[in-house]
Coordinates of C-alpha atoms in Angstrom, one line a residue:
X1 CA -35.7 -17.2 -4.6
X2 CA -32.3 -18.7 -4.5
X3 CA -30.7 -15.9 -2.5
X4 CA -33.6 -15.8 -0.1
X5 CA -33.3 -19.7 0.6
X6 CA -28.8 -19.3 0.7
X7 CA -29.8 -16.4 3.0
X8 CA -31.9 -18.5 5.5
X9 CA -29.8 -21.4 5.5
X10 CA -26.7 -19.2 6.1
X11 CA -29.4 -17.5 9.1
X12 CA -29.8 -21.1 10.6
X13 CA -26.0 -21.9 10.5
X14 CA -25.4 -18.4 12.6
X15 CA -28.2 -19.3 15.0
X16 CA -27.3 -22.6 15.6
X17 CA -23.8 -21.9 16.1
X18 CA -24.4 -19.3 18.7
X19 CA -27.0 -21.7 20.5
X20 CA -24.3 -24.2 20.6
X21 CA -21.3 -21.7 21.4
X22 CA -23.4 -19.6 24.5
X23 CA -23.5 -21.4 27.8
X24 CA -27.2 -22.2 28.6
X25 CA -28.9 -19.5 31.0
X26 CA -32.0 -20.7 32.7
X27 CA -34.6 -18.2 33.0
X28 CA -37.0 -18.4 35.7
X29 CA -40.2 -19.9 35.2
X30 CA -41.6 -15.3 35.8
X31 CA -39.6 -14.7 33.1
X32 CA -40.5 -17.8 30.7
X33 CA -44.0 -16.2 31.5
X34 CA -44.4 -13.0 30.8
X35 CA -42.4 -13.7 27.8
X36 CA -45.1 -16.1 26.7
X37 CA -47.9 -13.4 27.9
X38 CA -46.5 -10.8 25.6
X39 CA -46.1 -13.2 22.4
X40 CA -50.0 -14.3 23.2
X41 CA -51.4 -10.6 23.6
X42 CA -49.6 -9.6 20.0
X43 CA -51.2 -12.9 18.7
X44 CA -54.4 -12.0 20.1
X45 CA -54.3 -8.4 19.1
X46 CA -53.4 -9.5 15.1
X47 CA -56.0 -12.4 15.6
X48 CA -59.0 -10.1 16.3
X49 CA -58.1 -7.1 13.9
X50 CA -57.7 -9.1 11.6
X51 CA -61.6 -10.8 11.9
X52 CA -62.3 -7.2 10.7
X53 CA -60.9 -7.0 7.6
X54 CA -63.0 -5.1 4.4
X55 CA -65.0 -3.1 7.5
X56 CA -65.3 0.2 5.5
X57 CA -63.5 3.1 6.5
X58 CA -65.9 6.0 8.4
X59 CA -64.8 9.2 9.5
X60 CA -65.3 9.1 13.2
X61 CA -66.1 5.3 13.4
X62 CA -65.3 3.1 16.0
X63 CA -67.4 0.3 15.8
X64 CA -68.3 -2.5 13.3
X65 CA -70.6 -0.9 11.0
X66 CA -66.9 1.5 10.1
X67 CA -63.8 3.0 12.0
X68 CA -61.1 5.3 10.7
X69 CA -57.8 4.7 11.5
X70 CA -57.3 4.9 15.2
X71 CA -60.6 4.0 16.1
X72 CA -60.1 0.4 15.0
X73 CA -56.8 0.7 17.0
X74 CA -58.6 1.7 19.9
X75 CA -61.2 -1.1 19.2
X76 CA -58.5 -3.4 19.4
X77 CA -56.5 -2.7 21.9
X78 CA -59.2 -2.3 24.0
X79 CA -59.6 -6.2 23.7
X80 CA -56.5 -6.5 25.6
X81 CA -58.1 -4.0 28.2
X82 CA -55.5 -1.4 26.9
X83 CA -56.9 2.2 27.0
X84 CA -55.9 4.8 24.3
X85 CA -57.6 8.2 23.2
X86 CA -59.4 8.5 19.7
X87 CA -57.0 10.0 18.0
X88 CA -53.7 8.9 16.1
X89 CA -51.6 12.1 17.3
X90 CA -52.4 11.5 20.9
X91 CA -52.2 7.6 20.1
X92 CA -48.5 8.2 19.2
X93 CA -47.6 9.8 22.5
X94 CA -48.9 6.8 24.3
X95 CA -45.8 3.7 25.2
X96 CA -42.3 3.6 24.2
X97 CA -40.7 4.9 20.7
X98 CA -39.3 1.9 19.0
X99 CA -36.6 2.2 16.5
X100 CA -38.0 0.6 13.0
X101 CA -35.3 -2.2 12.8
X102 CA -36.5 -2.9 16.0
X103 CA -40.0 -3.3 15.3
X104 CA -42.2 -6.4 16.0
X105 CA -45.9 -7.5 15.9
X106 CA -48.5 -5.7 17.9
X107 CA -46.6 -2.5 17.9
X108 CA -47.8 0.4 16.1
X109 CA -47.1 2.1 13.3
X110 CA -47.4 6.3 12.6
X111 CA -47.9 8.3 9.6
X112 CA -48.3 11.7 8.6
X113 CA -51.6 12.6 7.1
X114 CA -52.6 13.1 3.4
X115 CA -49.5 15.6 3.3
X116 CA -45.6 14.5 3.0
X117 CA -44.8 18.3 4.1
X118 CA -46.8 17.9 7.3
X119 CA -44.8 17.4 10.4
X120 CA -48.1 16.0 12.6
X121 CA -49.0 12.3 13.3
X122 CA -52.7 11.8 10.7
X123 CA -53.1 8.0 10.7
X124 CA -52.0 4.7 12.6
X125 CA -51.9 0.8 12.2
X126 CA -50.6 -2.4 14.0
X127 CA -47.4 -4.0 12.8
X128 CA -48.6 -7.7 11.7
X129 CA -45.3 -9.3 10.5
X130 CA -41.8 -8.1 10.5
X131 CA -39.0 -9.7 7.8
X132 CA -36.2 -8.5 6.6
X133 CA -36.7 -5.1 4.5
X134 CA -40.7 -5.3 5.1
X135 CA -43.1 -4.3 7.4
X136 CA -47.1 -5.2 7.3
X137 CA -49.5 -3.3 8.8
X138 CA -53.1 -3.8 9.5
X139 CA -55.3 -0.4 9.4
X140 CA -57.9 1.8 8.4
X141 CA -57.6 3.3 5.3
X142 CA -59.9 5.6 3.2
X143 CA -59.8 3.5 0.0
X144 CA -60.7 0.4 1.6
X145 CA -61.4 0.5 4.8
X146 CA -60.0 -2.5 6.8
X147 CA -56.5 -3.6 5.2
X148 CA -53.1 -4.9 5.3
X149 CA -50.4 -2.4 3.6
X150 CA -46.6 -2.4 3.8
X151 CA -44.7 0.3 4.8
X152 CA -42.1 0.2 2.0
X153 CA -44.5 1.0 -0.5
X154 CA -44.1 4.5 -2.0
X155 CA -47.7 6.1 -0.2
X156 CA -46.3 5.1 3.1
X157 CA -42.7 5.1 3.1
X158 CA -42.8 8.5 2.5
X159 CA -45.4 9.1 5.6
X160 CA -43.7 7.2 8.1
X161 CA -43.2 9.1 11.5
X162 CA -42.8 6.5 14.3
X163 CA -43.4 3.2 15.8
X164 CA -44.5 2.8 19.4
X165 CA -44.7 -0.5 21.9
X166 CA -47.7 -0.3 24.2
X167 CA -47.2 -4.1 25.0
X168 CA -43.5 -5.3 26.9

């Protein structure tokens, strides 16, 4: 606990002083905008997946009474009026690739499937929170249905394939 607080005191210090060191840029009120749009859809998006949580997993599902993975993605994103097929593999062709240290909320998140040896995408989540050395997720699993994981545990660390941004 001490290092983490040292750590974001010393984070404060280095954002403060570049704040105070860069010459202030205006941004136009377009720009101040969509910025604000993009932080409200990833809100939105984690708000209402996460209204769904302990729905039980069903093969197929894409509604209330049980989804599998990218069924509740699609069931989500939907929300925003964002279109994606039923499945995770053509899920993960959908957007931009996103680099992990790059990742943010609202973006999703790719695995392999029940095999480490396969090379195809098998399952999908939303990125919830982003900190240093962690990710959350929100998805579908088999053993729960609705649920938050992290992707540095062992089960998914191992499965990770990609991240992709479907929201500027």
């Amino acid at each position: 606990m001490f290092l983490t607080t040292r750590l974001n005191v010393f984070f404060f210090f280095i954002i403060a002083a570049t704040a105070l060191a860069a010459p202030a840029q205006a941004q136009t009120p377009q720009e101040q905008h969509v910025a604000s749009d993009t932080l409200n859809m990833a809100e939105s998006l984690i708000s209402f997946a996460t209204k769904h949580l302990h729905i039980p997993y069903r093969s197929g599902g894409t509604s209330k009474k049980g989804f599998d993975c990218s069924g509740f993605v699609r069931y989500c994103f939907n929300k925003l009026d964002i279109s994606l097929p039923h499945s995770s593999a053509a899920q993960a062709r959908q957007g931009a690739t996103v680099e992990l240290d790059d990742a943010r909320p609202g973006d999703l998140i790719f695995f392999k499937g029940a095999s480490t040896k396969s090379k195809h995408v098998g399952h999908v989540g939303i990125i919830t929170e982003v900190a240093p050395g962690s990710v959350r997720f929100i998805h579908s699993a088999f053993k729960g249905g609705i649920r938050y994981d992290l992707l540095n545990s062992a089960y998914y660390n191992k499965r990770f394939v990609a991240i992709r941004r479907l929201m500027d």
